[in-house]
Amino acid sequence: MKTRMTELLGIKHPIALACMGSVSTAPLVIGVTNAGGLGLLNPLNFTADMLREEIRKIRDSVGNKPFGVGLIPHMPRYPELVKVILEEKVPVVNHGMGIPAELLNQIKPLGLIGIPSVGRVQQAIRAERDGAAAVMVAGHEAGGDCGPIGSAVLIPQVAESVKIPVIAAGGFCDGRGLAGALALGADGIYMGTRFAATQESPVPLSVKQRICNAKAEEARVTNMAKHFPLRAIVGKKARLYPGWQYMPWEMIRGVIISARLTKVSPLEYWRMALAARREYGTPLHFLSLQDKGQKGLVQGDVDRGFFPAGQVVGRLHDIPTCQEVIERTVAQAEEIIKSMQATAD
Ligand SMILES: Cc1cc2nc3c(=O)[nH]c(=O)nc-3n(C[C@H](O)[C@H](O)[C@H](O)COP(=O)(O)O)c2cc1C
């Protein structure tokens, strides 16, 4: 299937892996890339050396197929990670919360492709104006950080507002979704929750099974941070609070856990969190989520922890390989498009 997304990126299928913290690691990126999609690595809590190592591991497995790294501005060690991406000439640079024009100016002369993730029409227009090659757009149904507008409204709005390719997310898991996204004006899809429940995904089996058994309404927008709606499945025994003031000790635990993961001292991590709040408005309350987030997504304790997941959980019932997901998605989309053409004739 050829679209503007496949032509821009030089990939076989118009499908990308969403950039998911603790999930979009080398095995999943390799699985999606080798199956003809675009794999995106998420270097959350990585040091510069870890990122370089992961990039080289991916290169060794995918050869010259393109893949990308996704950043969000409040990632610890953001400037060091940018430096590695530029030095290693990673073909695609994804960026949450829009893409800074300064970064685009650095990657373009190297021939790299800059694609921001956005949740609003205005952000997409700004990204195009700043020189982004395409935009990734996630609707309200999406897992994790989700915008206010549903995919069926947001995707055509963005497609009608920008000329660059649009890659749609939020509720897609199969060929019905791919055909639907193309009909809404997108040039391809990216999927998070679907790929989190694949054989190559590093998430514990208990999380994958919970995804397969959950109802759509269980993936709800939590009230954990006021201006950062986060769609997740929350365990029966995991109590979440609307602000860190309610549970200051969870905040302290969060700083200690995050510092350990990022390989810095707790004091240094606290300074980084304060800087992120000053520069990007990242709520400090995010720190108090680390403990339950780790319990759920990394340790697999689905009762005491939580993990980001989209409403699409209601449509997922198996744990296939990335190749199976991509092949059956494209085959089903082609079938649907053909039958719709026949209906129109
Ligand atoms: C387990 C999980 C972790 C995620 N982590 C991040 C993250 O660290 N940063 C980010 O910008 N988005 C994150 N997301 C959101 C995805 O990038 C993407 O927008 C979303 O998964 C698309 O919707 P879908 O889940 O319906 O496919 C995460 C999503 C999931 C399911």
mmCIF file of C-alpha atoms and ligand atoms in Angstrom:
data_model
loop_
_atom_site.group_PDB
_atom_site.id
_atom_site.type_symbol
_atom_site.label_atom_id
_atom_site.label_comp_id
_atom_site.label_asym_id
_atom_site.label_seq_id
_atom_site.Cartn_x
_atom_site.Cartn_y
_atom_site.Cartn_z
ATOM 1 C CA MET A 1 0.000 0.000 0.000
ATOM 2 C CA LYS A 2 1.508 3.339 -1.073
ATOM 3 C CA THR A 3 0.620 6.619 0.628
ATOM 4 C CA ARG A 4 2.416 9.909 1.213
ATOM 5 C CA MET A 5 3.594 8.421 4.537
ATOM 6 C CA THR A 6 5.290 5.417 2.904
ATOM 7 C CA GLU A 7 6.845 7.652 0.212
ATOM 8 C CA LEU A 8 8.163 10.210 2.711
ATOM 9 C CA LEU A 9 9.677 7.604 5.014
ATOM 10 C CA GLY A 10 10.672 4.974 2.455
ATOM 11 C CA ILE A 11 8.771 2.218 4.287
ATOM 12 C CA LYS A 12 6.563 -0.581 2.948
ATOM 13 C CA HIS A 13 3.382 -0.122 4.996
ATOM 14 C CA PRO A 14 1.704 3.078 6.297
ATOM 15 C CA ILE A 15 1.932 1.951 9.927
ATOM 16 C CA ALA A 16 4.124 3.249 12.749
ATOM 17 C CA LEU A 17 4.812 2.206 16.317
ATOM 18 C CA ALA A 18 3.772 4.880 18.842
ATOM 19 C CA CYS A 19 6.499 6.215 21.046
ATOM 20 C CA MET A 20 5.710 4.645 24.457
ATOM 21 C CA GLY A 21 7.826 5.091 27.585
ATOM 22 C CA SER A 22 9.215 1.747 28.894
ATOM 23 C CA VAL A 23 7.499 -0.071 25.975
ATOM 24 C CA SER A 24 8.927 1.177 22.663
ATOM 25 C CA THR A 25 12.341 -0.346 23.305
ATOM 26 C CA ALA A 26 14.703 -2.033 20.823
ATOM 27 C CA PRO A 27 12.847 -5.414 20.468
ATOM 28 C CA LEU A 28 9.543 -3.722 19.573
ATOM 29 C CA VAL A 29 11.202 -1.146 17.288
ATOM 30 C CA ILE A 30 13.029 -3.959 15.492
ATOM 31 C CA GLY A 31 9.802 -6.023 15.200
ATOM 32 C CA VAL A 32 7.825 -3.174 13.624
ATOM 33 C CA THR A 33 10.653 -1.930 11.389
ATOM 34 C CA ASN A 34 11.509 -5.374 10.036
ATOM 35 C CA ALA A 35 7.803 -5.966 9.303
ATOM 36 C CA GLY A 36 7.814 -2.932 6.998
ATOM 37 C CA GLY A 37 6.460 -0.272 9.390
ATOM 38 C CA LEU A 38 8.204 2.583 11.174
ATOM 39 C CA GLY A 39 9.559 1.714 14.632
ATOM 40 C CA LEU A 40 10.039 4.579 17.093
ATOM 41 C CA LEU A 41 12.315 4.170 20.105
ATOM 42 C CA ASN A 42 11.353 5.937 23.352
ATOM 43 C CA PRO A 43 14.482 6.751 25.398
ATOM 44 C CA LEU A 44 12.667 7.575 28.658
ATOM 45 C CA ASN A 45 15.168 7.400 31.551
ATOM 46 C CA PHE A 46 18.041 6.581 29.171
ATOM 47 C CA THR A 47 21.538 7.947 29.579
ATOM 48 C CA ALA A 48 23.297 9.115 26.399
ATOM 49 C CA ASP A 49 25.355 5.887 26.322
ATOM 50 C CA MET A 50 22.244 3.732 26.682
ATOM 51 C CA LEU A 51 20.599 5.529 23.775
ATOM 52 C CA ARG A 52 23.653 5.113 21.554
ATOM 53 C CA GLU A 53 23.783 1.411 22.387
ATOM 54 C CA GLU A 54 20.048 0.913 21.626
ATOM 55 C CA ILE A 55 20.363 2.780 18.300
ATOM 56 C CA ARG A 56 23.283 0.563 17.278
ATOM 57 C CA LYS A 57 21.410 -2.583 18.365
ATOM 58 C CA ILE A 58 18.459 -1.534 16.200
ATOM 59 C CA ARG A 59 20.730 -0.710 13.227
ATOM 60 C CA ASP A 60 22.401 -4.121 13.479
ATOM 61 C CA SER A 61 18.990 -5.808 13.200
ATOM 62 C CA VAL A 62 17.159 -3.647 10.653
ATOM 63 C CA GLY A 63 20.023 -2.809 8.266
ATOM 64 C CA ASN A 64 19.251 0.311 6.271
ATOM 65 C CA LYS A 65 15.491 0.323 6.950
ATOM 66 C CA PRO A 66 14.453 3.665 8.488
ATOM 67 C CA PHE A 67 13.472 3.929 12.138
ATOM 68 C CA GLY A 68 13.157 6.798 14.595
ATOM 69 C CA VAL A 69 13.582 8.059 18.125
ATOM 70 C CA GLY A 70 10.835 9.992 19.936
ATOM 71 C CA LEU A 71 11.521 12.713 22.469
ATOM 72 C CA ILE A 72 9.422 14.735 24.847
ATOM 73 C CA PRO A 73 10.911 17.998 26.091
ATOM 74 C CA HIS A 74 10.714 17.128 29.784
ATOM 75 C CA MET A 75 12.686 13.895 29.418
ATOM 76 C CA PRO A 76 15.607 13.780 31.813
ATOM 77 C CA ARG A 77 18.873 14.477 29.921
ATOM 78 C CA TYR A 78 16.977 15.875 26.912
ATOM 79 C CA PRO A 79 19.952 17.911 25.517
ATOM 80 C CA GLU A 80 22.331 14.916 25.753
ATOM 81 C CA LEU A 81 19.803 12.667 23.983
ATOM 82 C CA VAL A 82 19.369 15.198 21.151
ATOM 83 C CA LYS A 83 23.159 15.253 20.710
ATOM 84 C CA VAL A 84 23.282 11.430 20.338
ATOM 85 C CA ILE A 85 20.389 11.443 17.828
ATOM 86 C CA LEU A 86 22.211 14.018 15.679
ATOM 87 C CA GLU A 87 25.577 12.255 15.941
ATOM 88 C CA GLU A 88 24.053 8.877 15.082
ATOM 89 C CA LYS A 89 21.962 10.455 12.294
ATOM 90 C CA VAL A 90 18.769 8.636 13.322
ATOM 91 C CA PRO A 91 16.579 8.839 10.171
ATOM 92 C CA VAL A 92 13.331 9.991 11.863
ATOM 93 C CA VAL A 93 12.987 12.299 14.869
ATOM 94 C CA ASN A 94 9.581 12.279 16.547
ATOM 95 C CA HIS A 95 8.840 14.917 19.174
ATOM 96 C CA GLY A 96 5.941 15.141 21.636
ATOM 97 C CA MET A 97 4.195 18.467 22.306
ATOM 98 C CA GLY A 98 5.152 19.941 18.899
ATOM 99 C CA ILE A 99 8.713 20.130 17.606
ATOM 100 C CA PRO A 100 10.977 23.060 18.430
ATOM 101 C CA ALA A 101 11.955 25.045 15.277
ATOM 102 C CA GLU A 102 15.512 25.065 16.611
ATOM 103 C CA LEU A 103 15.654 21.253 16.562
ATOM 104 C CA LEU A 104 14.189 21.144 13.042
ATOM 105 C CA ASN A 105 16.923 23.527 11.907
ATOM 106 C CA GLN A 106 19.518 21.125 13.318
ATOM 107 C CA ILE A 107 18.110 17.922 11.808
ATOM 108 C CA LYS A 108 17.207 19.161 8.322
ATOM 109 C CA PRO A 109 20.767 19.797 7.049
ATOM 110 C CA LEU A 110 21.590 16.199 8.114
ATOM 111 C CA GLY A 111 18.764 14.879 5.909
ATOM 112 C CA LEU A 112 16.756 13.618 8.915
ATOM 113 C CA ILE A 113 12.956 13.740 8.997
ATOM 114 C CA GLY A 114 11.216 15.652 11.813
ATOM 115 C CA ILE A 115 7.714 14.520 12.762
ATOM 116 C CA PRO A 116 6.026 15.991 15.855
ATOM 117 C CA SER A 117 3.101 14.388 17.716
ATOM 118 C CA VAL A 118 0.222 16.805 18.270
ATOM 119 C CA GLY A 119 -3.246 16.672 19.810
ATOM 120 C CA ARG A 120 -4.736 19.881 18.425
ATOM 121 C CA VAL A 121 -5.243 21.506 15.010
ATOM 122 C CA GLN A 122 -3.322 24.669 15.982
ATOM 123 C CA GLN A 123 -0.282 22.599 17.012
ATOM 124 C CA ALA A 124 -0.329 20.855 13.613
ATOM 125 C CA ILE A 125 -0.499 24.175 11.750
ATOM 126 C CA ARG A 126 2.385 25.548 13.837
ATOM 127 C CA ALA A 127 4.457 22.407 13.208
ATOM 128 C CA GLU A 128 3.951 22.705 9.446
ATOM 129 C CA ARG A 129 4.878 26.385 9.540
ATOM 130 C CA ASP A 130 8.084 25.524 11.449
ATOM 131 C CA GLY A 131 9.080 22.983 8.782
ATOM 132 C CA ALA A 132 7.907 19.564 10.069
ATOM 133 C CA ALA A 133 7.846 16.891 7.331
ATOM 134 C CA ALA A 134 4.598 15.296 8.630
ATOM 135 C CA VAL A 135 2.489 15.300 11.805
ATOM 136 C CA MET A 136 1.381 12.510 14.083
ATOM 137 C CA VAL A 137 -2.072 13.279 15.494
ATOM 138 C CA ALA A 138 -3.652 11.456 18.443
ATOM 139 C CA GLY A 139 -7.364 11.684 19.281
ATOM 140 C CA HIS A 140 -9.099 11.473 22.648
ATOM 141 C CA GLU A 141 -9.367 7.669 22.448
ATOM 142 C CA ALA A 142 -5.572 7.304 22.633
ATOM 143 C CA GLY A 143 -3.672 5.607 25.433
ATOM 144 C CA GLY A 144 -1.402 7.758 27.590
ATOM 145 C CA ASP A 145 -1.345 11.504 27.048
ATOM 146 C CA CYS A 146 -4.614 12.146 25.160
ATOM 147 C CA GLY A 147 -6.005 15.351 23.691
ATOM 148 C CA PRO A 148 -9.564 16.618 24.092
ATOM 149 C CA ILE A 149 -10.907 15.861 20.568
ATOM 150 C CA GLY A 150 -11.966 12.437 19.258
ATOM 151 C CA SER A 151 -10.133 10.965 16.256
ATOM 152 C CA ALA A 152 -13.158 11.094 13.910
ATOM 153 C CA VAL A 153 -13.278 14.894 14.279
ATOM 154 C CA LEU A 154 -9.610 15.736 14.848
ATOM 155 C CA ILE A 155 -8.068 13.801 11.949
ATOM 156 C CA PRO A 156 -10.123 15.372 9.119
ATOM 157 C CA GLN A 157 -9.745 18.789 10.775
ATOM 158 C CA VAL A 158 -5.951 18.435 10.727
ATOM 159 C CA ALA A 159 -5.923 16.885 7.235
ATOM 160 C CA GLU A 160 -7.895 19.868 5.922
ATOM 161 C CA SER A 161 -5.621 22.371 7.704
ATOM 162 C CA VAL A 162 -2.117 21.234 6.662
ATOM 163 C CA LYS A 163 -0.511 20.077 3.418
ATOM 164 C CA ILE A 164 2.080 17.741 4.962
ATOM 165 C CA PRO A 165 1.256 14.031 5.504
ATOM 166 C CA VAL A 166 -0.908 13.230 8.544
ATOM 167 C CA ILE A 167 -0.341 10.066 10.568
ATOM 168 C CA ALA A 168 -3.372 9.292 12.734
ATOM 169 C CA ALA A 169 -3.620 7.638 16.148
ATOM 170 C CA GLY A 170 -6.110 7.030 18.896
ATOM 171 C CA GLY A 171 -8.221 3.895 18.671
ATOM 172 C CA PHE A 172 -6.572 2.111 15.712
ATOM 173 C CA CYS A 173 -5.695 -1.574 15.820
ATOM 174 C CA ASP A 174 -6.595 -3.182 12.498
ATOM 175 C CA GLY A 175 -7.533 -2.813 8.826
ATOM 176 C CA ARG A 176 -10.886 -1.223 9.605
ATOM 177 C CA GLY A 177 -8.972 1.499 11.435
ATOM 178 C CA LEU A 178 -6.393 1.932 8.669
ATOM 179 C CA ALA A 179 -9.049 2.159 5.929
ATOM 180 C CA GLY A 180 -11.058 4.531 8.143
ATOM 181 C CA ALA A 181 -8.048 6.770 8.818
ATOM 182 C CA LEU A 182 -7.280 6.990 5.084
ATOM 183 C CA ALA A 183 -10.935 7.907 4.434
ATOM 184 C CA LEU A 184 -10.688 10.640 7.095
ATOM 185 C CA GLY A 185 -7.782 12.208 5.199
ATOM 186 C CA ALA A 186 -4.773 10.640 6.966
ATOM 187 C CA ASP A 187 -1.829 9.040 5.141
ATOM 188 C CA GLY A 188 -1.307 6.237 7.637
ATOM 189 C CA ILE A 189 -1.694 5.284 11.279
ATOM 190 C CA TYR A 190 0.459 4.838 14.368
ATOM 191 C CA MET A 191 -0.544 2.449 17.113
ATOM 192 C CA GLY A 192 0.382 2.258 20.778
ATOM 193 C CA THR A 193 -1.902 -0.054 22.735
ATOM 194 C CA ARG A 194 -2.050 -2.625 19.884
ATOM 195 C CA PHE A 195 1.746 -2.946 19.735
ATOM 196 C CA ALA A 196 2.050 -2.977 23.558
ATOM 197 C CA ALA A 197 0.208 -6.324 23.433
ATOM 198 C CA THR A 198 2.439 -8.136 20.937
ATOM 199 C CA GLN A 199 4.979 -10.928 21.339
ATOM 200 C CA GLU A 200 7.921 -8.519 20.975
ATOM 201 C CA SER A 201 6.594 -5.998 23.494
ATOM 202 C CA PRO A 202 8.626 -5.880 26.734
ATOM 203 C CA VAL A 203 5.555 -5.365 28.971
ATOM 204 C CA PRO A 204 4.811 -8.222 31.391
ATOM 205 C CA LEU A 205 2.397 -10.952 30.260
ATOM 206 C CA SER A 206 -0.081 -9.928 33.007
ATOM 207 C CA VAL A 207 -0.386 -6.453 31.392
ATOM 208 C CA LYS A 208 -0.805 -7.932 27.900
ATOM 209 C CA GLN A 209 -3.526 -10.274 29.227
ATOM 210 C CA ARG A 210 -5.260 -7.400 31.037
ATOM 211 C CA ILE A 211 -5.257 -5.436 27.747
ATOM 212 C CA CYS A 212 -6.844 -8.416 25.977
ATOM 213 C CA ASN A 213 -9.575 -8.817 28.611
ATOM 214 C CA ALA A 214 -10.389 -5.159 29.359
ATOM 215 C CA LYS A 215 -13.545 -3.372 28.266
ATOM 216 C CA ALA A 216 -13.110 -0.106 26.314
ATOM 217 C CA GLU A 217 -14.503 1.949 29.210
ATOM 218 C CA GLU A 218 -11.867 0.642 31.615
ATOM 219 C CA ALA A 219 -9.226 2.700 29.785
ATOM 220 C CA ARG A 220 -10.267 5.972 31.350
ATOM 221 C CA VAL A 221 -8.866 9.478 31.520
ATOM 222 C CA THR A 222 -7.420 9.773 34.986
ATOM 223 C CA ASN A 223 -7.458 12.904 37.114
ATOM 224 C CA MET A 224 -3.824 12.523 38.097
ATOM 225 C CA ALA A 225 -2.531 15.821 36.709
ATOM 226 C CA LYS A 226 -4.808 18.725 35.898
ATOM 227 C CA HIS A 227 -3.468 19.842 32.531
ATOM 228 C CA PHE A 228 -2.087 16.481 31.406
ATOM 229 C CA PRO A 229 -4.973 14.057 30.836
ATOM 230 C CA LEU A 230 -3.611 10.518 30.879
ATOM 231 C CA ARG A 231 -5.704 7.568 29.668
ATOM 232 C CA ALA A 232 -4.845 4.422 31.605
ATOM 233 C CA ILE A 233 -6.150 1.227 33.153
ATOM 234 C CA VAL A 234 -5.913 1.644 36.907
ATOM 235 C CA GLY A 235 -5.612 -1.368 39.219
ATOM 236 C CA LYS A 236 -8.359 -2.141 41.773
ATOM 237 C CA LYS A 237 -5.993 -1.413 44.674
ATOM 238 C CA ALA A 238 -4.162 1.547 43.116
ATOM 239 C CA ARG A 239 -5.545 4.788 44.452
ATOM 240 C CA LEU A 240 -4.659 7.831 42.383
ATOM 241 C CA TYR A 241 -4.882 11.395 43.616
ATOM 242 C CA PRO A 242 -5.435 14.669 41.758
ATOM 243 C CA GLY A 243 -2.341 16.388 43.167
ATOM 244 C CA TRP A 244 0.901 15.424 44.922
ATOM 245 C CA GLN A 245 -0.126 17.449 47.997
ATOM 246 C CA TYR A 246 -2.484 14.582 48.873
ATOM 247 C CA MET A 247 0.302 12.050 49.089
ATOM 248 C CA PRO A 248 3.659 13.839 49.611
ATOM 249 C CA TRP A 249 5.425 10.569 50.523
ATOM 250 C CA GLU A 250 4.527 9.138 47.095
ATOM 251 C CA MET A 251 6.321 12.124 45.635
ATOM 252 C CA ILE A 252 9.465 11.299 47.614
ATOM 253 C CA ARG A 253 9.268 7.646 46.509
ATOM 254 C CA GLY A 254 8.796 8.843 42.918
ATOM 255 C CA VAL A 255 11.938 10.987 43.082
ATOM 256 C CA ILE A 256 13.979 8.082 44.470
ATOM 257 C CA ILE A 257 12.692 5.619 41.838
ATOM 258 C CA SER A 258 13.166 8.093 38.959
ATOM 259 C CA ALA A 259 16.680 8.980 40.147
ATOM 260 C CA ARG A 260 17.616 5.296 40.264
ATOM 261 C CA LEU A 261 16.258 4.694 36.746
ATOM 262 C CA THR A 262 17.984 7.773 35.348
ATOM 263 C CA LYS A 263 21.245 7.025 37.177
ATOM 264 C CA VAL A 264 21.507 10.359 38.991
ATOM 265 C CA SER A 265 21.215 11.314 42.680
ATOM 266 C CA PRO A 266 17.711 12.059 44.070
ATOM 267 C CA LEU A 267 18.753 15.687 44.596
ATOM 268 C CA GLU A 268 19.909 15.994 40.984
ATOM 269 C CA TYR A 269 16.640 14.425 39.790
ATOM 270 C CA TRP A 270 14.622 16.852 41.912
ATOM 271 C CA ARG A 271 16.532 19.732 40.274
ATOM 272 C CA MET A 272 15.757 18.296 36.815
ATOM 273 C CA ALA A 273 12.054 18.043 37.723
ATOM 274 C CA LEU A 274 11.998 21.665 38.897
ATOM 275 C CA ALA A 275 13.710 22.768 35.663
ATOM 276 C CA ALA A 276 11.142 20.825 33.572
ATOM 277 C CA ARG A 277 8.322 22.514 35.461
ATOM 278 C CA ARG A 278 9.880 25.945 34.888
ATOM 279 C CA GLU A 279 10.621 25.418 31.182
ATOM 280 C CA TYR A 280 7.784 23.172 29.986
ATOM 281 C CA GLY A 281 5.117 23.345 32.704
ATOM 282 C CA THR A 282 5.531 19.619 33.527
ATOM 283 C CA PRO A 283 3.581 19.056 36.770
ATOM 284 C CA LEU A 284 5.695 17.836 39.691
ATOM 285 C CA HIS A 285 2.797 15.529 40.422
ATOM 286 C CA PHE A 286 4.012 13.286 37.579
ATOM 287 C CA LEU A 287 6.792 12.191 39.920
ATOM 288 C CA SER A 288 4.333 10.726 42.400
ATOM 289 C CA LEU A 289 2.966 8.496 39.617
ATOM 290 C CA GLN A 290 6.315 6.775 39.046
ATOM 291 C CA ASP A 291 5.786 4.226 41.793
ATOM 292 C CA LYS A 292 2.391 2.954 40.597
ATOM 293 C CA GLY A 293 3.395 3.333 36.939
ATOM 294 C CA GLN A 294 6.450 1.114 37.499
ATOM 295 C CA LYS A 295 4.353 -1.381 39.470
ATOM 296 C CA GLY A 296 1.875 -1.695 36.599
ATOM 297 C CA LEU A 297 3.761 -1.321 33.323
ATOM 298 C CA VAL A 298 7.157 -2.714 34.370
ATOM 299 C CA GLN A 299 6.509 -5.143 37.242
ATOM 300 C CA GLY A 300 3.143 -6.306 35.908
ATOM 301 C CA ASP A 301 1.191 -5.816 39.152
ATOM 302 C CA VAL A 302 -2.052 -4.848 37.442
ATOM 303 C CA ASP A 303 -3.967 -4.606 40.756
ATOM 304 C CA ARG A 304 -1.632 -2.268 42.653
ATOM 305 C CA GLY A 305 -0.299 -0.319 39.668
ATOM 306 C CA PHE A 306 -1.615 1.387 36.549
ATOM 307 C CA PHE A 307 -0.542 1.400 32.913
ATOM 308 C CA PRO A 308 -1.415 3.711 30.008
ATOM 309 C CA ALA A 309 -3.857 2.143 27.540
ATOM 310 C CA GLY A 310 -6.317 3.389 24.909
ATOM 311 C CA GLN A 311 -10.027 2.694 24.515
ATOM 312 C CA VAL A 312 -9.043 0.281 21.760
ATOM 313 C CA VAL A 313 -8.423 -2.341 24.490
ATOM 314 C CA GLY A 314 -12.093 -3.216 23.958
ATOM 315 C CA ARG A 315 -11.163 -4.547 20.493
ATOM 316 C CA LEU A 316 -7.974 -6.448 21.375
ATOM 317 C CA HIS A 317 -8.161 -10.139 22.205
ATOM 318 C CA ASP A 318 -4.827 -11.690 21.180
ATOM 319 C CA ILE A 319 -1.053 -11.303 21.477
ATOM 320 C CA PRO A 320 0.310 -11.625 17.930
ATOM 321 C CA THR A 321 3.756 -10.760 16.534
ATOM 322 C CA CYS A 322 4.366 -7.299 15.055
ATOM 323 C CA GLN A 323 4.551 -8.879 11.609
ATOM 324 C CA GLU A 324 1.128 -10.516 12.056
ATOM 325 C CA VAL A 325 -0.383 -7.202 13.224
ATOM 326 C CA ILE A 326 1.016 -5.280 10.251
ATOM 327 C CA GLU A 327 0.271 -7.890 7.583
ATOM 328 C CA ARG A 328 -3.311 -8.517 8.643
ATOM 329 C CA THR A 329 -3.975 -4.775 9.107
ATOM 330 C CA VAL A 330 -2.845 -3.979 5.572
ATOM 331 C CA ALA A 331 -4.617 -7.007 4.055
ATOM 332 C CA GLN A 332 -7.909 -6.140 5.785
ATOM 333 C CA ALA A 333 -7.657 -2.455 4.822
ATOM 334 C CA GLU A 334 -7.049 -3.359 1.161
ATOM 335 C CA GLU A 335 -10.023 -5.726 1.231
ATOM 336 C CA ILE A 336 -12.292 -3.060 2.736
ATOM 337 C CA ILE A 337 -11.155 -0.388 0.275
ATOM 338 C CA LYS A 338 -11.833 -2.766 -2.648
ATOM 339 C CA SER A 339 -15.306 -3.646 -1.396
ATOM 340 C CA MET A 340 -16.115 0.038 -0.846
ATOM 341 C CA GLN A 341 -15.019 0.803 -4.402
ATOM 342 C CA ALA A 342 -17.304 -1.967 -5.639
ATOM 343 C CA THR A 343 -20.170 -0.470 -3.608
ATOM 344 C CA ALA A 344 -19.595 2.933 -5.198
ATOM 345 C CA ASP A 345 -19.490 1.541 -8.785
HETATM 346 C C1 LIG B 1 1.683 2.001 27.391
HETATM 347 C C2 LIG B 1 1.713 3.363 26.740
HETATM 348 C C3 LIG B 1 2.747 4.233 27.068
HETATM 349 C C4 LIG B 1 2.796 5.492 26.464
HETATM 350 N N1 LIG B 1 3.845 6.318 26.759
HETATM 351 C C5 LIG B 1 3.932 7.516 26.134
HETATM 352 C C6 LIG B 1 5.047 8.373 26.395
HETATM 353 O O1 LIG B 1 5.937 8.044 27.193
HETATM 354 N N2 LIG B 1 5.114 9.568 25.741
HETATM 355 C C7 LIG B 1 4.141 9.942 24.838
HETATM 356 O O2 LIG B 1 4.237 11.032 24.254
HETATM 357 N N3 LIG B 1 3.056 9.149 24.589
HETATM 358 C C8 LIG B 1 2.951 7.955 25.198
HETATM 359 N N4 LIG B 1 1.877 7.135 24.920
HETATM 360 C C9 LIG B 1 0.885 7.555 23.895
HETATM 361 C C10 LIG B 1 1.245 6.972 22.505
HETATM 362 O O3 LIG B 1 2.422 7.605 22.014
HETATM 363 C C11 LIG B 1 0.122 7.147 21.453
HETATM 364 O O4 LIG B 1 -0.247 8.504 21.335
HETATM 365 C C12 LIG B 1 -1.121 6.314 21.767
HETATM 366 O O5 LIG B 1 -0.773 5.043 22.245
HETATM 367 C C13 LIG B 1 -1.986 6.153 20.506
HETATM 368 O O6 LIG B 1 -3.238 5.646 20.805
HETATM 369 P P1 LIG B 1 -3.613 4.064 20.918
HETATM 370 O O7 LIG B 1 -3.075 3.634 22.229
HETATM 371 O O8 LIG B 1 -5.099 4.049 20.826
HETATM 372 O O9 LIG B 1 -2.945 3.357 19.767
HETATM 373 C C14 LIG B 1 1.788 5.890 25.537
HETATM 374 C C15 LIG B 1 0.744 4.996 25.238
HETATM 375 C C16 LIG B 1 0.697 3.749 25.815
HETATM 376 C C17 LIG B 1 -0.424 2.809 25.452
#
